[in-house]
Amino acid sequence: DVDTDQIIPKQFLKRVERTGFGEFLFYDWAKEPDWELPRNEILVAGRNFGCGSSREHAPWALEDYGFRAIIAPSFADIFRSNCTKIGLLPVELPVEDVRAIAQAREAQVDLAEQEVRWPGGSARFDIDPDIKHRLLNGLDDIALSLQQGDAIDAYERERERSGPVTTAL
């Protein structure tokens, strides 16, 4: 149950840029003796990762620190959604596989094949096809909307308007 306030404490949420939060990742835990969080592309975590408030800053901090994927037995729903919106991949696997990956201390996440491989094992994971498409193609919500530019323009030209026209120049 690692909540978003443990991932990025509230005192660091004073700006809206998506960068610069990595240095405050797990801020309180980092003060503990023997704390070490090596920079890596994959974070292996426990169940219900990202629970608590729905702050977007938690995935921002993880991404800014260098993580590209998080492997855990479960995620808070809003946290999972916030991750995928910025290109951070949450991978849900059974607890036994997560433990095996943690013990192996290395893994490879293959989003196209929906598979995680580590020395001594591999596991498949599920992901919504639309989210997979977005992540594989580097698309955010705005980019998806812009792909529909012709349809949006056609709708704006053809829709019935009451009142004065405010879009014509």
PDB file of C-alpha atoms in Angstrom, residues 3-75:
ATOM      1  CA  ASP A   3       0.299   5.805  -1.418  1.00  0.00           C
ATOM      2  CA  THR A   4       0.897   8.851  -3.571  1.00  0.00           C
ATOM      3  CA  ASP A   5       1.996  10.955  -0.581  1.00  0.00           C
ATOM      4  CA  GLN A   6       4.845   8.490  -0.009  1.00  0.00           C
ATOM      5  CA  ILE A   7       5.748   8.601  -3.693  1.00  0.00           C
ATOM      6  CA  ILE A   8       5.815  12.433  -3.794  1.00  0.00           C
ATOM      7  CA  PRO A   9       4.953  14.311  -0.567  1.00  0.00           C
ATOM      8  CA  LYS A  10       2.476  17.171  -0.753  1.00  0.00           C
ATOM      9  CA  GLN A  11       5.018  19.922   0.035  1.00  0.00           C
ATOM     10  CA  PHE A  12       6.538  19.421  -3.430  1.00  0.00           C
ATOM     11  CA  LEU A  13       3.315  19.905  -5.395  1.00  0.00           C
ATOM     12  CA  LYS A  14       3.637  23.651  -5.896  1.00  0.00           C
ATOM     13  CA  ARG A  15       4.150  23.725  -9.656  1.00  0.00           C
ATOM     14  CA  VAL A  16       2.381  22.366 -12.698  1.00  0.00           C
ATOM     15  CA  GLU A  17       5.329  21.430 -14.893  1.00  0.00           C
ATOM     16  CA  ARG A  18       5.764  17.681 -15.286  1.00  0.00           C
ATOM     17  CA  THR A  19       9.517  17.799 -14.700  1.00  0.00           C
ATOM     18  CA  GLY A  20      11.689  18.313 -11.659  1.00  0.00           C
ATOM     19  CA  PHE A  21       9.784  16.008  -9.304  1.00  0.00           C
ATOM     20  CA  GLY A  22      12.171  13.047  -9.524  1.00  0.00           C
ATOM     21  CA  GLU A  23      14.552  14.486  -6.944  1.00  0.00           C
ATOM     22  CA  PHE A  24      11.732  14.345  -4.371  1.00  0.00           C
ATOM     23  CA  LEU A  25      10.635  10.777  -5.154  1.00  0.00           C
ATOM     24  CA  PHE A  26      10.080   8.806  -1.921  1.00  0.00           C
ATOM     25  CA  TYR A  27      11.480  11.869  -0.123  1.00  0.00           C
ATOM     26  CA  ASP A  28      10.793  10.722   3.448  1.00  0.00           C
ATOM     27  CA  TRP A  29      12.017   7.182   2.858  1.00  0.00           C
ATOM     28  CA  ALA A  30      15.206   8.472   1.227  1.00  0.00           C
ATOM     29  CA  LYS A  31      16.232   9.918   4.624  1.00  0.00           C
ATOM     30  CA  GLU A  32      16.319   6.434   6.164  1.00  0.00           C
ATOM     31  CA  PRO A  33      19.709   4.793   6.725  1.00  0.00           C
ATOM     32  CA  ASP A  34      20.618   2.279   4.029  1.00  0.00           C
ATOM     33  CA  TRP A  35      17.907   3.604   1.673  1.00  0.00           C
ATOM     34  CA  GLU A  36      18.909   3.110  -1.922  1.00  0.00           C
ATOM     35  CA  LEU A  37      16.834   3.497  -5.056  1.00  0.00           C
ATOM     36  CA  PRO A  38      19.083   2.954  -8.041  1.00  0.00           C
ATOM     37  CA  ARG A  39      18.063   4.654 -11.256  1.00  0.00           C
ATOM     38  CA  ASN A  40      16.501   2.035 -13.438  1.00  0.00           C
ATOM     39  CA  GLU A  41      13.814   1.826 -16.108  1.00  0.00           C
ATOM     40  CA  ILE A  42      11.714  -0.667 -14.113  1.00  0.00           C
ATOM     41  CA  LEU A  43      10.382  -0.323 -10.575  1.00  0.00           C
ATOM     42  CA  VAL A  44       9.168  -3.504  -8.861  1.00  0.00           C
ATOM     43  CA  ALA A  45       6.612  -2.761  -6.151  1.00  0.00           C
ATOM     44  CA  GLY A  46       4.022  -4.328  -3.859  1.00  0.00           C
ATOM     45  CA  ARG A  47       0.255  -4.491  -4.115  1.00  0.00           C
ATOM     46  CA  ASN A  48      -2.043  -1.472  -4.310  1.00  0.00           C
ATOM     47  CA  PHE A  49       0.784   0.750  -5.525  1.00  0.00           C
ATOM     48  CA  GLY A  50      -0.265   4.379  -5.977  1.00  0.00           C
ATOM     49  CA  CYS A  51      -3.252   4.324  -3.624  1.00  0.00           C
ATOM     50  CA  GLY A  52      -4.376   7.488  -1.842  1.00  0.00           C
ATOM     51  CA  SER A  53      -5.038  10.809  -3.485  1.00  0.00           C
ATOM     52  CA  SER A  54      -5.257  11.025  -7.242  1.00  0.00           C
ATOM     53  CA  ARG A  55      -2.345  13.422  -7.691  1.00  0.00           C
ATOM     54  CA  GLU A  56      -0.772  13.298 -11.131  1.00  0.00           C
ATOM     55  CA  HIS A  57       2.533  14.311  -9.597  1.00  0.00           C
ATOM     56  CA  ALA A  58       3.244  10.738  -8.428  1.00  0.00           C
ATOM     57  CA  PRO A  59       3.599   9.306 -11.952  1.00  0.00           C
ATOM     58  CA  TRP A  60       5.405  12.509 -12.985  1.00  0.00           C
ATOM     59  CA  ALA A  61       7.979  11.972 -10.216  1.00  0.00           C
ATOM     60  CA  LEU A  62       8.470   8.311 -11.139  1.00  0.00           C
ATOM     61  CA  GLU A  63       8.908   9.168 -14.809  1.00  0.00           C
ATOM     62  CA  ASP A  64      11.214  12.091 -14.030  1.00  0.00           C
ATOM     63  CA  TYR A  65      13.398   9.758 -11.939  1.00  0.00           C
ATOM     64  CA  GLY A  66      13.789   7.529 -14.995  1.00  0.00           C
ATOM     65  CA  PHE A  67      11.225   4.763 -14.586  1.00  0.00           C
ATOM     66  CA  ARG A  68       9.440   3.644 -17.744  1.00  0.00           C
ATOM     67  CA  ALA A  69       7.500   0.720 -16.237  1.00  0.00           C
ATOM     68  CA  ILE A  70       6.238  -0.316 -12.807  1.00  0.00           C
ATOM     69  CA  ILE A  71       5.608  -3.974 -12.063  1.00  0.00           C
ATOM     70  CA  ALA A  72       3.302  -4.757  -9.136  1.00  0.00           C
ATOM     71  CA  PRO A  73       0.542  -7.195  -8.134  1.00  0.00           C
ATOM     72  CA  SER A  74      -2.035  -4.367  -8.214  1.00  0.00           C
ATOM     73  CA  PHE A  75      -2.393  -0.618  -8.706  1.00  0.00           C
TER      74      PHE A  75
END
